[in-house]
């Protein structure tokens, strides 16, 4: 994969822990095993725009009060949604 930062073609897919602020701004949560990319050249670790959009949409569409301080990416994405989709886009 191509690195979004330095354009090196050798970026690798990884899973990592990220910290995300909830849409209501009340707190941040730890999300483990989140898909991402790591570049061997510039050492940047980041999430793709598609992953960021999926995370942000899911956090808008679920009852975040039911989430503790930490959750895995797969568990987060499996949470039941209150709405079918993000109508604010």
mmCIF file of C-alpha atoms in Angstrom:
data_model
loop_
_atom_site.group_PDB
_atom_site.id
_atom_site.type_symbol
_atom_site.label_atom_id
_atom_site.label_comp_id
_atom_site.label_asym_id
_atom_site.label_seq_id
_atom_site.Cartn_x
_atom_site.Cartn_y
_atom_site.Cartn_z
ATOM 1 C CA UNK A 1 0.000 0.000 0.000
ATOM 2 C CA UNK A 2 1.074 3.565 -0.622
ATOM 3 C CA UNK A 3 1.755 5.791 2.392
ATOM 4 C CA UNK A 4 -0.543 8.827 2.475
ATOM 5 C CA UNK A 5 2.198 10.913 4.113
ATOM 6 C CA UNK A 6 5.412 10.243 2.166
ATOM 7 C CA UNK A 7 3.993 8.174 -0.723
ATOM 8 C CA UNK A 8 6.327 5.218 -0.064
ATOM 9 C CA UNK A 9 4.745 2.189 -1.794
ATOM 10 C CA UNK A 10 5.697 -0.186 1.041
ATOM 11 C CA UNK A 11 3.255 0.806 3.805
ATOM 12 C CA UNK A 12 1.947 -2.252 5.629
ATOM 13 C CA UNK A 13 -1.433 -3.008 7.143
ATOM 14 C CA UNK A 14 -1.422 -3.198 10.945
ATOM 15 C CA UNK A 15 -3.783 -3.164 13.885
ATOM 16 C CA UNK A 16 -3.186 -0.656 16.634
ATOM 17 C CA UNK A 17 -4.769 1.104 19.573
ATOM 18 C CA UNK A 18 -6.314 4.513 19.001
ATOM 19 C CA UNK A 19 -7.975 7.004 21.316
ATOM 20 C CA UNK A 20 -11.149 8.627 20.058
ATOM 21 C CA UNK A 21 -13.218 11.470 21.431
ATOM 22 C CA UNK A 22 -16.939 10.696 21.527
ATOM 23 C CA UNK A 23 -19.137 12.880 19.297
ATOM 24 C CA UNK A 24 -20.732 14.566 22.316
ATOM 25 C CA UNK A 25 -17.279 15.542 23.629
ATOM 26 C CA UNK A 26 -17.857 14.053 27.080
ATOM 27 C CA UNK A 27 -14.880 11.688 27.051
ATOM 28 C CA UNK A 28 -12.440 9.728 24.943
ATOM 29 C CA UNK A 29 -12.317 5.948 24.594
ATOM 30 C CA UNK A 30 -9.579 3.478 23.765
ATOM 31 C CA UNK A 31 -10.259 1.410 20.647
ATOM 32 C CA UNK A 32 -7.976 -1.609 20.362
ATOM 33 C CA UNK A 33 -7.172 -3.693 17.285
ATOM 34 C CA UNK A 34 -8.064 -0.837 14.943
ATOM 35 C CA UNK A 35 -7.055 -1.347 11.297
ATOM 36 C CA UNK A 36 -4.333 1.012 10.167
ATOM 37 C CA UNK A 37 -1.216 1.471 8.100
ATOM 38 C CA UNK A 38 2.433 1.847 9.069
ATOM 39 C CA UNK A 39 5.105 3.244 6.814
ATOM 40 C CA UNK A 40 8.632 1.830 7.085
ATOM 41 C CA UNK A 41 10.120 5.036 5.653
ATOM 42 C CA UNK A 42 8.496 7.892 7.578
ATOM 43 C CA UNK A 43 7.394 5.664 10.527
ATOM 44 C CA UNK A 44 3.884 7.162 10.454
ATOM 45 C CA UNK A 45 1.068 4.991 11.838
ATOM 46 C CA UNK A 46 -2.402 6.091 10.809
ATOM 47 C CA UNK A 47 -5.914 5.041 9.872
ATOM 48 C CA UNK A 48 -7.272 5.316 6.355
ATOM 49 C CA UNK A 49 -10.050 7.785 5.608
ATOM 50 C CA UNK A 50 -12.444 4.830 5.207
ATOM 51 C CA UNK A 51 -11.627 3.550 8.717
ATOM 52 C CA UNK A 52 -11.950 7.032 10.212
ATOM 53 C CA UNK A 53 -15.317 7.528 8.525
ATOM 54 C CA UNK A 54 -16.548 4.101 9.705
ATOM 55 C CA UNK A 55 -15.487 4.850 13.300
ATOM 56 C CA UNK A 56 -17.033 8.301 13.365
ATOM 57 C CA UNK A 57 -20.279 7.121 11.774
ATOM 58 C CA UNK A 58 -20.589 4.228 14.201
ATOM 59 C CA UNK A 59 -19.973 6.464 17.215
ATOM 60 C CA UNK A 60 -22.754 8.802 16.042
ATOM 61 C CA UNK A 61 -25.185 5.939 15.425
ATOM 62 C CA UNK A 62 -24.849 3.953 18.678
ATOM 63 C CA UNK A 63 -25.601 4.531 22.346
ATOM 64 C CA UNK A 64 -22.096 5.474 23.504
ATOM 65 C CA UNK A 65 -23.168 5.369 27.155
ATOM 66 C CA UNK A 66 -23.013 1.573 26.879
ATOM 67 C CA UNK A 67 -19.309 1.670 25.985
ATOM 68 C CA UNK A 68 -16.711 1.498 28.730
ATOM 69 C CA UNK A 69 -13.291 3.135 28.700
ATOM 70 C CA UNK A 70 -11.975 0.618 26.153
ATOM 71 C CA UNK A 71 -13.447 -1.519 23.383
ATOM 72 C CA UNK A 72 -12.050 -3.424 20.424
ATOM 73 C CA UNK A 73 -12.707 -2.167 16.913
ATOM 74 C CA UNK A 74 -14.756 -5.266 16.054
ATOM 75 C CA UNK A 75 -16.838 -4.970 19.233
ATOM 76 C CA UNK A 76 -17.475 -1.301 18.523
ATOM 77 C CA UNK A 77 -18.558 -1.977 14.963
ATOM 78 C CA UNK A 78 -20.894 -4.763 16.184
ATOM 79 C CA UNK A 79 -22.804 -2.437 18.556
ATOM 80 C CA UNK A 80 -26.486 -2.090 17.632
ATOM 81 C CA UNK A 81 -27.270 1.173 15.868
ATOM 82 C CA UNK A 82 -30.007 3.560 16.923
ATOM 83 C CA UNK A 83 -30.279 4.844 13.335
ATOM 84 C CA UNK A 84 -29.695 3.012 10.057
ATOM 85 C CA UNK A 85 -27.169 5.546 8.765
ATOM 86 C CA UNK A 86 -25.614 8.916 9.424
ATOM 87 C CA UNK A 87 -28.172 11.369 8.021
ATOM 88 C CA UNK A 88 -25.933 14.355 8.771
ATOM 89 C CA UNK A 89 -23.655 13.776 5.781
#
